[in-house]
PDB file of C-alpha atoms in Angstrom:
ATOM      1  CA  UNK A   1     -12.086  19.072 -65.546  1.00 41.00           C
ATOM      2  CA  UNK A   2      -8.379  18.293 -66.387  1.00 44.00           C
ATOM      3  CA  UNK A   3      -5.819  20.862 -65.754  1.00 44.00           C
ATOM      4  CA  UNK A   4      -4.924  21.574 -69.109  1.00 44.00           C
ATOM      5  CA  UNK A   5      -8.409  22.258 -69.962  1.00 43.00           C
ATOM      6  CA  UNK A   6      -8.727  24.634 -67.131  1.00 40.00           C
ATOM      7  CA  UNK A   7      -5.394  26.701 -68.076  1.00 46.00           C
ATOM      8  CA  UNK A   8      -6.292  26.529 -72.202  1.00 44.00           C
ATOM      9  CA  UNK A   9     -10.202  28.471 -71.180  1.00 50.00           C
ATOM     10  CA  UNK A  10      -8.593  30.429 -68.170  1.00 50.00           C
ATOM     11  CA  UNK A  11      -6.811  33.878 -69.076  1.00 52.00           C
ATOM     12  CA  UNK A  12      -4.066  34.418 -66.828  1.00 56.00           C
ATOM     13  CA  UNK A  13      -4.591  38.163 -67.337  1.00 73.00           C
ATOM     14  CA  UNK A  14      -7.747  37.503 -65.572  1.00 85.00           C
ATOM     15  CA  UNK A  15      -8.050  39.001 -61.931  1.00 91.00           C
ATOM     16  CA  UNK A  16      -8.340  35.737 -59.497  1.00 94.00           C
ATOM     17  CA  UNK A  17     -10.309  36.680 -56.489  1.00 94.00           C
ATOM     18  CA  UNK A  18     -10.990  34.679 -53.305  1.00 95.00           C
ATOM     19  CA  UNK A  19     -14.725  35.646 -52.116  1.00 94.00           C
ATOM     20  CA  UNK A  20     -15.733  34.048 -49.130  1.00 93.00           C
ATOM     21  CA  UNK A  21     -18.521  31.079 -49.329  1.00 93.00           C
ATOM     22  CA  UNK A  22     -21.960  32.609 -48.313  1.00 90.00           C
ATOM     23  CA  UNK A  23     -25.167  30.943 -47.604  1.00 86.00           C
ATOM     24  CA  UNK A  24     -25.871  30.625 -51.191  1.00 87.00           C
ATOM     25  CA  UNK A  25     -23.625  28.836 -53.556  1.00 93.00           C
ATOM     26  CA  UNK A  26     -22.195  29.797 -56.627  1.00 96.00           C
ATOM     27  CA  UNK A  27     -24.537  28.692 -59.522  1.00 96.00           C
ATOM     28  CA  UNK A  28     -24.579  29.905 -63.181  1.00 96.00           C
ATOM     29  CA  UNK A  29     -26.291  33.114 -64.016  1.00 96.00           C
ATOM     30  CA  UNK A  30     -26.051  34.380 -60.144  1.00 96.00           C
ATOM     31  CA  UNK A  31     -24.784  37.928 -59.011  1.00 95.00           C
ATOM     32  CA  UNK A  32     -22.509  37.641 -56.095  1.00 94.00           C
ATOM     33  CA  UNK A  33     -21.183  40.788 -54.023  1.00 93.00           C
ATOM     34  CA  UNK A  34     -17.509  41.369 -53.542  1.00 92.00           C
ATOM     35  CA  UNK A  35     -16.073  42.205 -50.260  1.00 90.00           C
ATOM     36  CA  UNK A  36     -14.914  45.656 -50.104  1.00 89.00           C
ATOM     37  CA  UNK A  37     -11.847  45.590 -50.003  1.00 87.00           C
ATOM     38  CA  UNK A  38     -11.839  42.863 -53.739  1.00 88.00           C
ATOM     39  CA  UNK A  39     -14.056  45.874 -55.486  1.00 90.00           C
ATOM     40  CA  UNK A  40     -11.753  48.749 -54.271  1.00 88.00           C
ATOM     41  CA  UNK A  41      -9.089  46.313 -55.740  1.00 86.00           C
ATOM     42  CA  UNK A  42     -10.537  45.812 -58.790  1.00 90.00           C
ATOM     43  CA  UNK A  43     -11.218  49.259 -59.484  1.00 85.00           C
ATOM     44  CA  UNK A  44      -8.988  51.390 -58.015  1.00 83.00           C
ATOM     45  CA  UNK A  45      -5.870  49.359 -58.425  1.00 85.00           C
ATOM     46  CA  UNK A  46      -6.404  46.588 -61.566  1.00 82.00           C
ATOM     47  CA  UNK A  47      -8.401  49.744 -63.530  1.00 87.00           C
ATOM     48  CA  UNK A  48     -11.207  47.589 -64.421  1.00 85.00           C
ATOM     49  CA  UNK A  49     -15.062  48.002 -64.935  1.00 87.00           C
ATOM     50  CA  UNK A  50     -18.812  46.804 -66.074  1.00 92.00           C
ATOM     51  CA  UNK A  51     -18.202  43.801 -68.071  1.00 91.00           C
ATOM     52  CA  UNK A  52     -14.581  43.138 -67.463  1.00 93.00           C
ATOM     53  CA  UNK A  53     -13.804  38.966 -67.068  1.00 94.00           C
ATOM     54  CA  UNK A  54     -12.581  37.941 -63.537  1.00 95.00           C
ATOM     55  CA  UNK A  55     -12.216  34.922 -62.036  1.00 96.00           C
ATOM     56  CA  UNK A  56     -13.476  33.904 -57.980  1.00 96.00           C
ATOM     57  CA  UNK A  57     -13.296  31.093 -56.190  1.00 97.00           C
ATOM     58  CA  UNK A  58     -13.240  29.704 -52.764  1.00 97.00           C
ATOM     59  CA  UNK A  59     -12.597  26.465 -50.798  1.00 97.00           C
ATOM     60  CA  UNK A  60     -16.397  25.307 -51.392  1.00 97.00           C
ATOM     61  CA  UNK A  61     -17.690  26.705 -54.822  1.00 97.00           C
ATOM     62  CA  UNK A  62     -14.641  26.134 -56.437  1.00 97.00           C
ATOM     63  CA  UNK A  63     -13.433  28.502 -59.247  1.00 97.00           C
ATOM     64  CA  UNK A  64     -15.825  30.138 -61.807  1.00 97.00           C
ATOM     65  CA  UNK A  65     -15.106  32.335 -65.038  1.00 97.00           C
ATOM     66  CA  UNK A  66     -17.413  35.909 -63.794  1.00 96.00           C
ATOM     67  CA  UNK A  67     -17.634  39.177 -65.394  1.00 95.00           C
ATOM     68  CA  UNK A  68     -17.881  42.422 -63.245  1.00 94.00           C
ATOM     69  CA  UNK A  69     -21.530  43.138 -62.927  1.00 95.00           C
ATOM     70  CA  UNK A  70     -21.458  46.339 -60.935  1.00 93.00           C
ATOM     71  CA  UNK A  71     -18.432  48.398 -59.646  1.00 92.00           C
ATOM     72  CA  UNK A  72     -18.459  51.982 -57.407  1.00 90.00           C
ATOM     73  CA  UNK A  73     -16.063  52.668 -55.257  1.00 84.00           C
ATOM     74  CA  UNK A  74     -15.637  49.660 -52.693  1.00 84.00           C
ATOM     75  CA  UNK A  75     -19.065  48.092 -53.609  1.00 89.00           C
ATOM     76  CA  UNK A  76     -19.264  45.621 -56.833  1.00 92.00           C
ATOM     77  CA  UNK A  77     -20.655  42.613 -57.892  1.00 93.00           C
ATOM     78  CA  UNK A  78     -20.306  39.468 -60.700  1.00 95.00           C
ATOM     79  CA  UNK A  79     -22.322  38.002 -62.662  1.00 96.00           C
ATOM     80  CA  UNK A  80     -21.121  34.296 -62.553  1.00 97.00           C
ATOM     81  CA  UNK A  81     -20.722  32.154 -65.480  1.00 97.00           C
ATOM     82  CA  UNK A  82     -19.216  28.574 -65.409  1.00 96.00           C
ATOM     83  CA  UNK A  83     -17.683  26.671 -63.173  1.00 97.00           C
ATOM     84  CA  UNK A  84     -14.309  25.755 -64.372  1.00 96.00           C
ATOM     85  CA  UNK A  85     -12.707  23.907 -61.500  1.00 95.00           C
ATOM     86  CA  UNK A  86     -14.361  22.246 -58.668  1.00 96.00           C
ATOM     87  CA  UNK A  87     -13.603  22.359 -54.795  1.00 94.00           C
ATOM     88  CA  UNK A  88     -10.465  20.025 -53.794  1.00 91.00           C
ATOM     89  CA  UNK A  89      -8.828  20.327 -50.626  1.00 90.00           C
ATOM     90  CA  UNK A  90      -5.251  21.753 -50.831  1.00 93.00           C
ATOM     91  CA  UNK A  91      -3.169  18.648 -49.617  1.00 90.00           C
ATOM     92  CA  UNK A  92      -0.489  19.796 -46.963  1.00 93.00           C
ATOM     93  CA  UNK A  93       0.546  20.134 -43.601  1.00 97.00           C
ATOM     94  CA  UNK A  94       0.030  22.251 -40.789  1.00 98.00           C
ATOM     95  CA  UNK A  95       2.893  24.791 -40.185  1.00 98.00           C
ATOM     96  CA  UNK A  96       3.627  25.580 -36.453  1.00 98.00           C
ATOM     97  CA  UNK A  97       6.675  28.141 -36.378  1.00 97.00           C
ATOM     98  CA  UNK A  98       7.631  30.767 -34.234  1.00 96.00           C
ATOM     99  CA  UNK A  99       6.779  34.394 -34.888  1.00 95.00           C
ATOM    100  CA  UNK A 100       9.555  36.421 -35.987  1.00 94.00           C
ATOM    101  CA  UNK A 101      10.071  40.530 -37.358  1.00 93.00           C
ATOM    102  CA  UNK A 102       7.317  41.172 -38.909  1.00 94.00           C
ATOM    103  CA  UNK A 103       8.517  40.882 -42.729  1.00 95.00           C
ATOM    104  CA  UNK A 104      10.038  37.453 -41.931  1.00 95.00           C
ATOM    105  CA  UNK A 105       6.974  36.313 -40.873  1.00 96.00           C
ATOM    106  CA  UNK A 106       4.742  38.122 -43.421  1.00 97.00           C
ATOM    107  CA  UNK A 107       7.410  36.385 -45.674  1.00 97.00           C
ATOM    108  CA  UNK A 108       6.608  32.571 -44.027  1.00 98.00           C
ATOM    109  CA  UNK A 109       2.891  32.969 -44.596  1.00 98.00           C
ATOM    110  CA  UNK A 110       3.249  33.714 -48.175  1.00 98.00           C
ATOM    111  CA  UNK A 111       5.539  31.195 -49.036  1.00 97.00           C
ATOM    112  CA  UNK A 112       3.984  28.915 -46.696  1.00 98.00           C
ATOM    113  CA  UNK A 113       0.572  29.281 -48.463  1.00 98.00           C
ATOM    114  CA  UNK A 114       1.886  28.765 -52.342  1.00 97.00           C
ATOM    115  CA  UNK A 115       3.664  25.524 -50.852  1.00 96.00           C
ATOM    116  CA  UNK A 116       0.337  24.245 -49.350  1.00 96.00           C
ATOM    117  CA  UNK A 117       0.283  24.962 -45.607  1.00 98.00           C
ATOM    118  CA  UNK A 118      -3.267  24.254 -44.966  1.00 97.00           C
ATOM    119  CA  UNK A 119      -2.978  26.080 -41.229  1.00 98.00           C
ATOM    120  CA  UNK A 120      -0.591  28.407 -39.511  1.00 98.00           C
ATOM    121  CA  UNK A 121       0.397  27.977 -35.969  1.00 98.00           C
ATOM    122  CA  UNK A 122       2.446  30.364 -34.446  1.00 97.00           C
ATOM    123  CA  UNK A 123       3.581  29.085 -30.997  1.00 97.00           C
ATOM    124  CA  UNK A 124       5.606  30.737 -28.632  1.00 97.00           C
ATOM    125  CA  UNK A 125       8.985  29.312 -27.221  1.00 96.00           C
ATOM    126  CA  UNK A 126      11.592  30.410 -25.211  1.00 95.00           C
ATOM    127  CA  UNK A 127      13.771  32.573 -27.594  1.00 93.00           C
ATOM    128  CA  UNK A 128      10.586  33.800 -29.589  1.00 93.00           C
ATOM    129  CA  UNK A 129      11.831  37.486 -30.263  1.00 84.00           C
ATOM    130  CA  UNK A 130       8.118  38.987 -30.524  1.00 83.00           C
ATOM    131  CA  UNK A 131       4.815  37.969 -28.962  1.00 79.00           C
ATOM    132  CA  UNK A 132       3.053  40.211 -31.496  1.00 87.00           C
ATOM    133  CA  UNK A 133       1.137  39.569 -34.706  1.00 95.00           C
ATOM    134  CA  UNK A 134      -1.023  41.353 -36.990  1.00 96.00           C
ATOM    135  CA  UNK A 135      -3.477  38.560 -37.428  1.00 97.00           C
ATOM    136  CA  UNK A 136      -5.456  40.369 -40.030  1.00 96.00           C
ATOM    137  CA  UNK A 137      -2.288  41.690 -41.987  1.00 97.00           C
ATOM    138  CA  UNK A 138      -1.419  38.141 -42.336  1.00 98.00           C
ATOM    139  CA  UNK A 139      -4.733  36.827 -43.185  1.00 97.00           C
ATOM    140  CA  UNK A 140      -4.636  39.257 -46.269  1.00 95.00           C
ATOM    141  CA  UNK A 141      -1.404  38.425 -47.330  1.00 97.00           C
ATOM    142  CA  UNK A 142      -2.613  34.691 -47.590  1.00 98.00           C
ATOM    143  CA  UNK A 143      -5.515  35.663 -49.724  1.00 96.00           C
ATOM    144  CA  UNK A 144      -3.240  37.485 -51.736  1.00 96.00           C
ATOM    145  CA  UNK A 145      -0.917  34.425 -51.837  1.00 97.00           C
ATOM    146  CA  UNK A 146      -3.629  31.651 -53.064  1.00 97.00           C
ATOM    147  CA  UNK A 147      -5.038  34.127 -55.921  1.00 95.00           C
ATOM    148  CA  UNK A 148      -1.690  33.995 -56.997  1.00 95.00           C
ATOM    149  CA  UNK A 149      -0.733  30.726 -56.980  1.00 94.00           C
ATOM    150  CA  UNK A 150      -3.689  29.106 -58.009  1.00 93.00           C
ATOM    151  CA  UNK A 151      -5.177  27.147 -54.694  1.00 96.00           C
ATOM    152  CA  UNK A 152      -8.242  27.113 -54.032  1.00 97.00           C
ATOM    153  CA  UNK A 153      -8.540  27.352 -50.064  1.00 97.00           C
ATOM    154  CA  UNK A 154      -6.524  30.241 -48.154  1.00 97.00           C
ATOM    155  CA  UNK A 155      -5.361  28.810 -45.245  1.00 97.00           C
ATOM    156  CA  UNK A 156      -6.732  29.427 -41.578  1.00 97.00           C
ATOM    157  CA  UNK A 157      -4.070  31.218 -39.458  1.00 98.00           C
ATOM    158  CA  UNK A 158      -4.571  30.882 -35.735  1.00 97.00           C
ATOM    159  CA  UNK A 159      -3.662  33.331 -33.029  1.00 96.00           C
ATOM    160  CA  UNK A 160      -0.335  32.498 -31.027  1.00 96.00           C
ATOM    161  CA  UNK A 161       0.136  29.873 -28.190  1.00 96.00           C
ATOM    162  CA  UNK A 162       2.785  28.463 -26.036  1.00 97.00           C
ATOM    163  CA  UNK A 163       4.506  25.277 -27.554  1.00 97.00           C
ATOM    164  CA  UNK A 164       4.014  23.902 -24.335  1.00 96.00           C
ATOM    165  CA  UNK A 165       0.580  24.086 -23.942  1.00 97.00           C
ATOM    166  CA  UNK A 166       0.339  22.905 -27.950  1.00 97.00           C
ATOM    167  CA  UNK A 167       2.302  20.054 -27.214  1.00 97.00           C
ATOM    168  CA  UNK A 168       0.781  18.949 -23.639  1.00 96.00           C
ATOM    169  CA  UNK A 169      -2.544  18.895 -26.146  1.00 97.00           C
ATOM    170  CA  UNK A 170      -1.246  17.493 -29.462  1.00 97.00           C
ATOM    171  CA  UNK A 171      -2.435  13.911 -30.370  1.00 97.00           C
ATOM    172  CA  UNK A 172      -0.175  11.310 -30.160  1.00 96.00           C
ATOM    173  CA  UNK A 173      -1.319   9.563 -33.549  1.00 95.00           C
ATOM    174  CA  UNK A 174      -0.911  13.287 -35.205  1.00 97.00           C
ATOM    175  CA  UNK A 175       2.869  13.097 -36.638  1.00 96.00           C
ATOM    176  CA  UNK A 176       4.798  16.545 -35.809  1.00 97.00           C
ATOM    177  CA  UNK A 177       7.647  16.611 -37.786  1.00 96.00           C
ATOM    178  CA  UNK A 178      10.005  19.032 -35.876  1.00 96.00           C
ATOM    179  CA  UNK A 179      13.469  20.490 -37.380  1.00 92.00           C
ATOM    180  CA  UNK A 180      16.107  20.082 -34.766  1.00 85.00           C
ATOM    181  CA  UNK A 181      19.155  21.822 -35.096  1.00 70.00           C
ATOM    182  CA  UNK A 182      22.742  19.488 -35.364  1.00 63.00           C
ATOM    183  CA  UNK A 183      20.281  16.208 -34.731  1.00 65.00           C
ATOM    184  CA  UNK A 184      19.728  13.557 -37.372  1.00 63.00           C
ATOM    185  CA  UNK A 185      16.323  13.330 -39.072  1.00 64.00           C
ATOM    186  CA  UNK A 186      14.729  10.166 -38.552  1.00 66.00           C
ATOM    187  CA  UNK A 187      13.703   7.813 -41.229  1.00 66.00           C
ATOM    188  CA  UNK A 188      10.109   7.070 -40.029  1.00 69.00           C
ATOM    189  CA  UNK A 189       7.779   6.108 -42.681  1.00 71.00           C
ATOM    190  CA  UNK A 190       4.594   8.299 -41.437  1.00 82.00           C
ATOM    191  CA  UNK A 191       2.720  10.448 -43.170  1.00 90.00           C
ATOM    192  CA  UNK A 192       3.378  13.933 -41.875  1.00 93.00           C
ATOM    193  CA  UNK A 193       0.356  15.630 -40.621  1.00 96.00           C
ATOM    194  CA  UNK A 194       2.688  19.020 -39.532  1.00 98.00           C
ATOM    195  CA  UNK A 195       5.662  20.632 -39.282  1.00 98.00           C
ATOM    196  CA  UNK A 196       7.329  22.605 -36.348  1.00 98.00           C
ATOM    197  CA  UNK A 197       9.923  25.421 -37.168  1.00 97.00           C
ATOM    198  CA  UNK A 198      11.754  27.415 -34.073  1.00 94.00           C
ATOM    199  CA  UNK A 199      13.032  30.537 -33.772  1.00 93.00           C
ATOM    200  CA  UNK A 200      15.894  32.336 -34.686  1.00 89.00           C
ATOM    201  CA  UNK A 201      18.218  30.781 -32.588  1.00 87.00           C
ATOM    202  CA  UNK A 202      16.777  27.221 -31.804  1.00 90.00           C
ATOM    203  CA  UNK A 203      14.915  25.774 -29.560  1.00 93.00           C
ATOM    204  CA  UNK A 204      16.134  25.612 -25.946  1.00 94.00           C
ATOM    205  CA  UNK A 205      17.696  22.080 -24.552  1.00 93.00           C
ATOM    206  CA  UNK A 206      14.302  21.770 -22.517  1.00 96.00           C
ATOM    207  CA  UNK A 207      12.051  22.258 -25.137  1.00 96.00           C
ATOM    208  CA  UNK A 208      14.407  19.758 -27.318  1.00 94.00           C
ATOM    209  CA  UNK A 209      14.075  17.454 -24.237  1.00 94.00           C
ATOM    210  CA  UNK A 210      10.089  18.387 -24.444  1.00 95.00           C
ATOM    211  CA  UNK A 211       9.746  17.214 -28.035  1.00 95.00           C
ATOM    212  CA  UNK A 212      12.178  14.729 -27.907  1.00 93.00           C
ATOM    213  CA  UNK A 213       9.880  12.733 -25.418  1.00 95.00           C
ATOM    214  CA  UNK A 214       6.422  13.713 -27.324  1.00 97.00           C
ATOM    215  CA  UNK A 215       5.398  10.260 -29.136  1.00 96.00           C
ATOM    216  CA  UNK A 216       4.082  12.762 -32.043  1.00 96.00           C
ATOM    217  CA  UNK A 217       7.009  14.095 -33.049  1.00 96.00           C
ATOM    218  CA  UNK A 218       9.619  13.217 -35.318  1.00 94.00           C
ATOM    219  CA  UNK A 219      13.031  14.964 -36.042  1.00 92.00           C
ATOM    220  CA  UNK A 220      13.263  16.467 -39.690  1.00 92.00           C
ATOM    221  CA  UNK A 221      16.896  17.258 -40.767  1.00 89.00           C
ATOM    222  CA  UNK A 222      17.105  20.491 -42.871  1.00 89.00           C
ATOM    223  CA  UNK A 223      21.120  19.788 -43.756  1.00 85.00           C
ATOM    224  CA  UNK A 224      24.336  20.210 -41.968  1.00 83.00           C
ATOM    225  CA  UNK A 225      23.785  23.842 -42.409  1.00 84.00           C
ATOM    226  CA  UNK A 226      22.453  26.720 -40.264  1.00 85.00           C
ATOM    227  CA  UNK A 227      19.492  27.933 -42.160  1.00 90.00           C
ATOM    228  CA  UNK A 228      17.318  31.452 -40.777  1.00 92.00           C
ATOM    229  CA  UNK A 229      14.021  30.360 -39.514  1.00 93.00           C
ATOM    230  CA  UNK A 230      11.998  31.752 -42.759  1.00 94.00           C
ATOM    231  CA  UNK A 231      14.184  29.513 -45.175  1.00 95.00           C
ATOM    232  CA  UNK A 232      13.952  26.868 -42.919  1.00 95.00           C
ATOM    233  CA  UNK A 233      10.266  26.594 -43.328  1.00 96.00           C
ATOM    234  CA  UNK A 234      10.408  26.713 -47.558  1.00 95.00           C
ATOM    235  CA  UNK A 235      13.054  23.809 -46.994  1.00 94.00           C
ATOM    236  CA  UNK A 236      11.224  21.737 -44.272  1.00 95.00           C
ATOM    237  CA  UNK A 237       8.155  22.024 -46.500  1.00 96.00           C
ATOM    238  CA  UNK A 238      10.300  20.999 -49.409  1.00 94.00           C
ATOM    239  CA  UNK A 239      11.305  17.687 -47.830  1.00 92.00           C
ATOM    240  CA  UNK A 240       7.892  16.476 -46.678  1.00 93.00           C
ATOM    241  CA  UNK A 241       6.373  17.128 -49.502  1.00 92.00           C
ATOM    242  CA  UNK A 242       9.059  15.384 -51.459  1.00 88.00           C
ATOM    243  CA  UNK A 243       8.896  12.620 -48.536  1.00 85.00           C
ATOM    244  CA  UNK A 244       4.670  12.694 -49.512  1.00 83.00           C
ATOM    245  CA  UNK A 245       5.441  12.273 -53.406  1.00 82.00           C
ATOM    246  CA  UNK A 246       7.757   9.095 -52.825  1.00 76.00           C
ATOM    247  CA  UNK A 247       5.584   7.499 -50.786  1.00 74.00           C
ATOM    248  CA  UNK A 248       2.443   8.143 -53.638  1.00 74.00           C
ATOM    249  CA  UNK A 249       4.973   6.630 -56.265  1.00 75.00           C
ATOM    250  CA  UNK A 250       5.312   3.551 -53.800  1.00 66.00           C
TER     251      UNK A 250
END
């Protein structure tokens, strides 16, 4: 179905919900339960009830126009009506970056996810200023994210690891496109598979050295500029998928 079918029968006054693929798949006429914590939302905070329209979706059903079927407290159901979009992969790249406060990094995850991060990475470097992450927190706040901005999939986010160890087990046919501080981007044309932000502060010369002999990796310049680490990632996003576009058009 073409796009501008989908937004002409879509409302976007519509509560979008992500509900998790089950054993059984969507199919017209089914009831479906909602998590708990998608009925507490839909009643307690959108104000709606029995027979209000909603629409779910996830990364293997697709999206479907539903109507509330049952709400009480954090337990509801929807009755399922048509399928208006089907399952398509969200095309991106992987984001590896390094953790930072915890609203900067709450801040990369959403803006990663509406630009079509299909996985989060944090690794740990040298001058990573926190170790700590509230995997769950963030695993919400991409949900929230990809109801808002349309996607289908939320992306996965993975528990931290040491760049070290990532890169000592990163493929070498898997390009890593790394923004280096002061160092000229190369002009490689590759397909990037992911992109590697540091932290506030850089990387360290070793790990520059590390990545700089890595047969994955490819420097991405982000300007002549200084940029903090969370705008760094909307702008090295930016470029590859601007690099991804001009190499569709040829």
């Amino acid at each position: 179905m073409g796009e501008a079918r989908y937004r002409k029968r879509m409302s976007r006054s519509d509560p979008r919900l992500y509900v998790p693929a089950s054993e059984t798949a969507f199919a017209e006429g089914q009831t479906i339960p909602l998590p708990p914590g998608q009925a507490h939302y839909l009643g307690n905070v959108m104000r709606q009830g029995v027979g209000s329209a909603v629409r779910v979706f996830n990364e293997r059903d697709g999206e479907w126009t539903a109507e509330i079927a049952a709400l009480k407290k954090d337990k509801g159901s929807v009755l399922l009506h048509r399928c208006e979009r089907t399952a398509v992969p969200t095309q991106g790249v992987e984001l590896l970056f390094a953790p930072l406060k915890r609203d900067a990094t709450e801040l990369v995850i959403r803006m990663g996810t509406e630009l079509g991060v299909t996985r989060f990475r944090p690794v740990v470097t040298e001058r990573t200023n926190t170790h700590r992450l509230n995997l769950e927190r963030l695993s919400v706040i991409a949900t929230e994210a990809a109801e808002q901005c349309e996607r289908l999939d939320v992306p996965e986010i993975l528990p931290p690891e040491s760049l070290r160890v990532l890169l000592a087990e990163w493929p070498d046919d898997c390009p890593l496109f790394a923004a280096l501080e002061r160092r000229p981007g190369e002009g490689v044309a590759v397909q990037a598979a992911a992109l590697l932000i540091g932290p506030e502060g850089g990387f360290s010369e070793a790990e520059v050295e590390l990545l700089r002999r890595h047969a994955a990796v490819h420097a991405l310049s982000l300007g002549p500029l200084v940029l903090r680490a969370e705008t760094a990632v909307c702008a090295g996003l930016s470029r590859l998928a601007a690099r991804a576009e001009d190499a569709a058009r040829g």
